[in-house]
C-alpha cells in the first residue's frame, strides 16, 4: 500500500542521487557511496554542536546496527553510515 509506494519513491530518489533528508541542517554533510552492489549514506557533522537530521525512510545504522526511524541525532564532529538497501 501506501508505505510500499513511499519506500519505492524514496529508493528511486536515492538511486538518482537525491537526498532522502527533507532538509539538511547547516554543518551536516551527506554523500552516497556504492560498492559491490551495496549503497550507503555517509552523514558527517562538521560543527561542534549536536545536530538533529530528520530522515524520511527508516534506515539501519551500519555503525551500531540500530534502526534510525525519523530523527538522526548527530553529536559534534560525528560520523554515521546508513544502509540504503
mmCIF file of C-alpha atoms in Angstrom:
data_model
loop_
_atom_site.group_PDB
_atom_site.id
_atom_site.type_symbol
_atom_site.label_atom_id
_atom_site.label_comp_id
_atom_site.label_asym_id
_atom_site.label_seq_id
_atom_site.Cartn_x
_atom_site.Cartn_y
_atom_site.Cartn_z
ATOM 1 C CA UNK A 1 0.000 0.000 0.000
ATOM 2 C CA UNK A 2 0.978 3.482 0.868
ATOM 3 C CA UNK A 3 4.154 2.601 2.824
ATOM 4 C CA UNK A 4 5.411 0.452 -0.045
ATOM 5 C CA UNK A 5 4.982 3.294 -2.532
ATOM 6 C CA UNK A 6 6.646 5.783 -0.193
ATOM 7 C CA UNK A 7 9.618 3.448 0.236
ATOM 8 C CA UNK A 8 9.782 2.886 -3.530
ATOM 9 C CA UNK A 9 9.750 6.616 -4.319
ATOM 10 C CA UNK A 10 12.496 7.371 -1.817
ATOM 11 C CA UNK A 11 14.570 4.423 -3.060
ATOM 12 C CA UNK A 12 14.314 5.762 -6.616
ATOM 13 C CA UNK A 13 15.240 9.256 -5.424
ATOM 14 C CA UNK A 14 18.299 7.893 -3.626
ATOM 15 C CA UNK A 15 19.379 5.967 -6.721
ATOM 16 C CA UNK A 16 19.175 9.232 -8.662
ATOM 17 C CA UNK A 17 21.380 10.906 -6.050
ATOM 18 C CA UNK A 18 18.581 12.906 -4.443
ATOM 19 C CA UNK A 19 18.580 13.253 -0.673
ATOM 20 C CA UNK A 20 16.100 11.357 1.490
ATOM 21 C CA UNK A 21 16.604 14.065 4.117
ATOM 22 C CA UNK A 22 13.884 16.729 3.757
ATOM 23 C CA UNK A 23 16.308 19.433 4.939
ATOM 24 C CA UNK A 24 19.927 19.031 5.947
ATOM 25 C CA UNK A 25 20.965 21.486 8.671
ATOM 26 C CA UNK A 26 23.960 23.741 8.168
ATOM 27 C CA UNK A 27 27.077 21.930 9.320
ATOM 28 C CA UNK A 28 25.895 18.496 8.119
ATOM 29 C CA UNK A 29 27.430 16.879 5.042
ATOM 30 C CA UNK A 30 25.963 13.801 3.336
ATOM 31 C CA UNK A 31 27.098 11.622 0.473
ATOM 32 C CA UNK A 32 26.201 8.275 -1.078
ATOM 33 C CA UNK A 33 28.853 5.654 -1.671
ATOM 34 C CA UNK A 34 28.315 2.400 -3.548
ATOM 35 C CA UNK A 35 30.431 -0.742 -3.562
ATOM 36 C CA UNK A 36 29.757 -4.304 -4.704
ATOM 37 C CA UNK A 37 26.049 -3.626 -5.207
ATOM 38 C CA UNK A 38 25.545 -2.070 -1.744
ATOM 39 C CA UNK A 39 24.810 1.616 -1.202
ATOM 40 C CA UNK A 40 25.427 3.661 1.937
ATOM 41 C CA UNK A 41 24.634 7.212 3.044
ATOM 42 C CA UNK A 42 27.503 8.819 4.960
ATOM 43 C CA UNK A 43 26.492 11.630 7.304
ATOM 44 C CA UNK A 44 29.096 13.906 8.898
ATOM 45 C CA UNK A 45 28.724 16.659 11.477
ATOM 46 C CA UNK A 46 31.147 19.452 10.668
ATOM 47 C CA UNK A 47 30.387 21.610 13.719
ATOM 48 C CA UNK A 48 30.924 21.447 17.463
ATOM 49 C CA UNK A 49 27.158 21.374 18.094
ATOM 50 C CA UNK A 50 24.758 18.428 18.299
ATOM 51 C CA UNK A 51 22.529 18.351 15.225
ATOM 52 C CA UNK A 52 19.225 16.617 14.521
ATOM 53 C CA UNK A 53 18.564 15.403 10.988
ATOM 54 C CA UNK A 54 15.069 14.243 10.042
ATOM 55 C CA UNK A 55 15.027 11.288 7.662
ATOM 56 C CA UNK A 56 12.125 10.164 5.505
ATOM 57 C CA UNK A 57 12.723 6.405 5.393
ATOM 58 C CA UNK A 58 13.925 4.287 8.351
ATOM 59 C CA UNK A 59 17.460 3.046 7.769
ATOM 60 C CA UNK A 60 19.857 0.774 9.620
ATOM 61 C CA UNK A 61 22.986 2.283 11.115
ATOM 62 C CA UNK A 62 25.986 0.317 9.918
ATOM 63 C CA UNK A 63 27.947 1.508 12.960
ATOM 64 C CA UNK A 64 25.503 0.492 15.708
ATOM 65 C CA UNK A 65 23.137 -1.926 13.965
ATOM 66 C CA UNK A 66 20.127 0.032 15.224
ATOM 67 C CA UNK A 67 17.310 1.313 13.026
ATOM 68 C CA UNK A 68 17.101 5.093 12.685
ATOM 69 C CA UNK A 69 13.386 5.809 12.442
ATOM 70 C CA UNK A 70 12.683 9.536 11.998
ATOM 71 C CA UNK A 71 15.441 11.596 13.562
ATOM 72 C CA UNK A 72 19.174 11.041 13.395
ATOM 73 C CA UNK A 73 20.933 12.761 16.307
ATOM 74 C CA UNK A 74 24.471 13.672 15.347
ATOM 75 C CA UNK A 75 26.985 14.566 18.030
ATOM 76 C CA UNK A 76 29.674 17.188 17.298
ATOM 77 C CA UNK A 77 32.143 16.044 14.615
ATOM 78 C CA UNK A 78 30.403 12.637 14.408
ATOM 79 C CA UNK A 79 30.076 10.220 11.502
ATOM 80 C CA UNK A 80 27.148 7.910 10.728
ATOM 81 C CA UNK A 81 26.721 5.375 7.950
ATOM 82 C CA UNK A 82 23.207 4.343 6.935
ATOM 83 C CA UNK A 83 22.410 1.364 4.710
ATOM 84 C CA UNK A 84 20.305 2.306 1.695
ATOM 85 C CA UNK A 85 19.306 -1.213 0.689
#
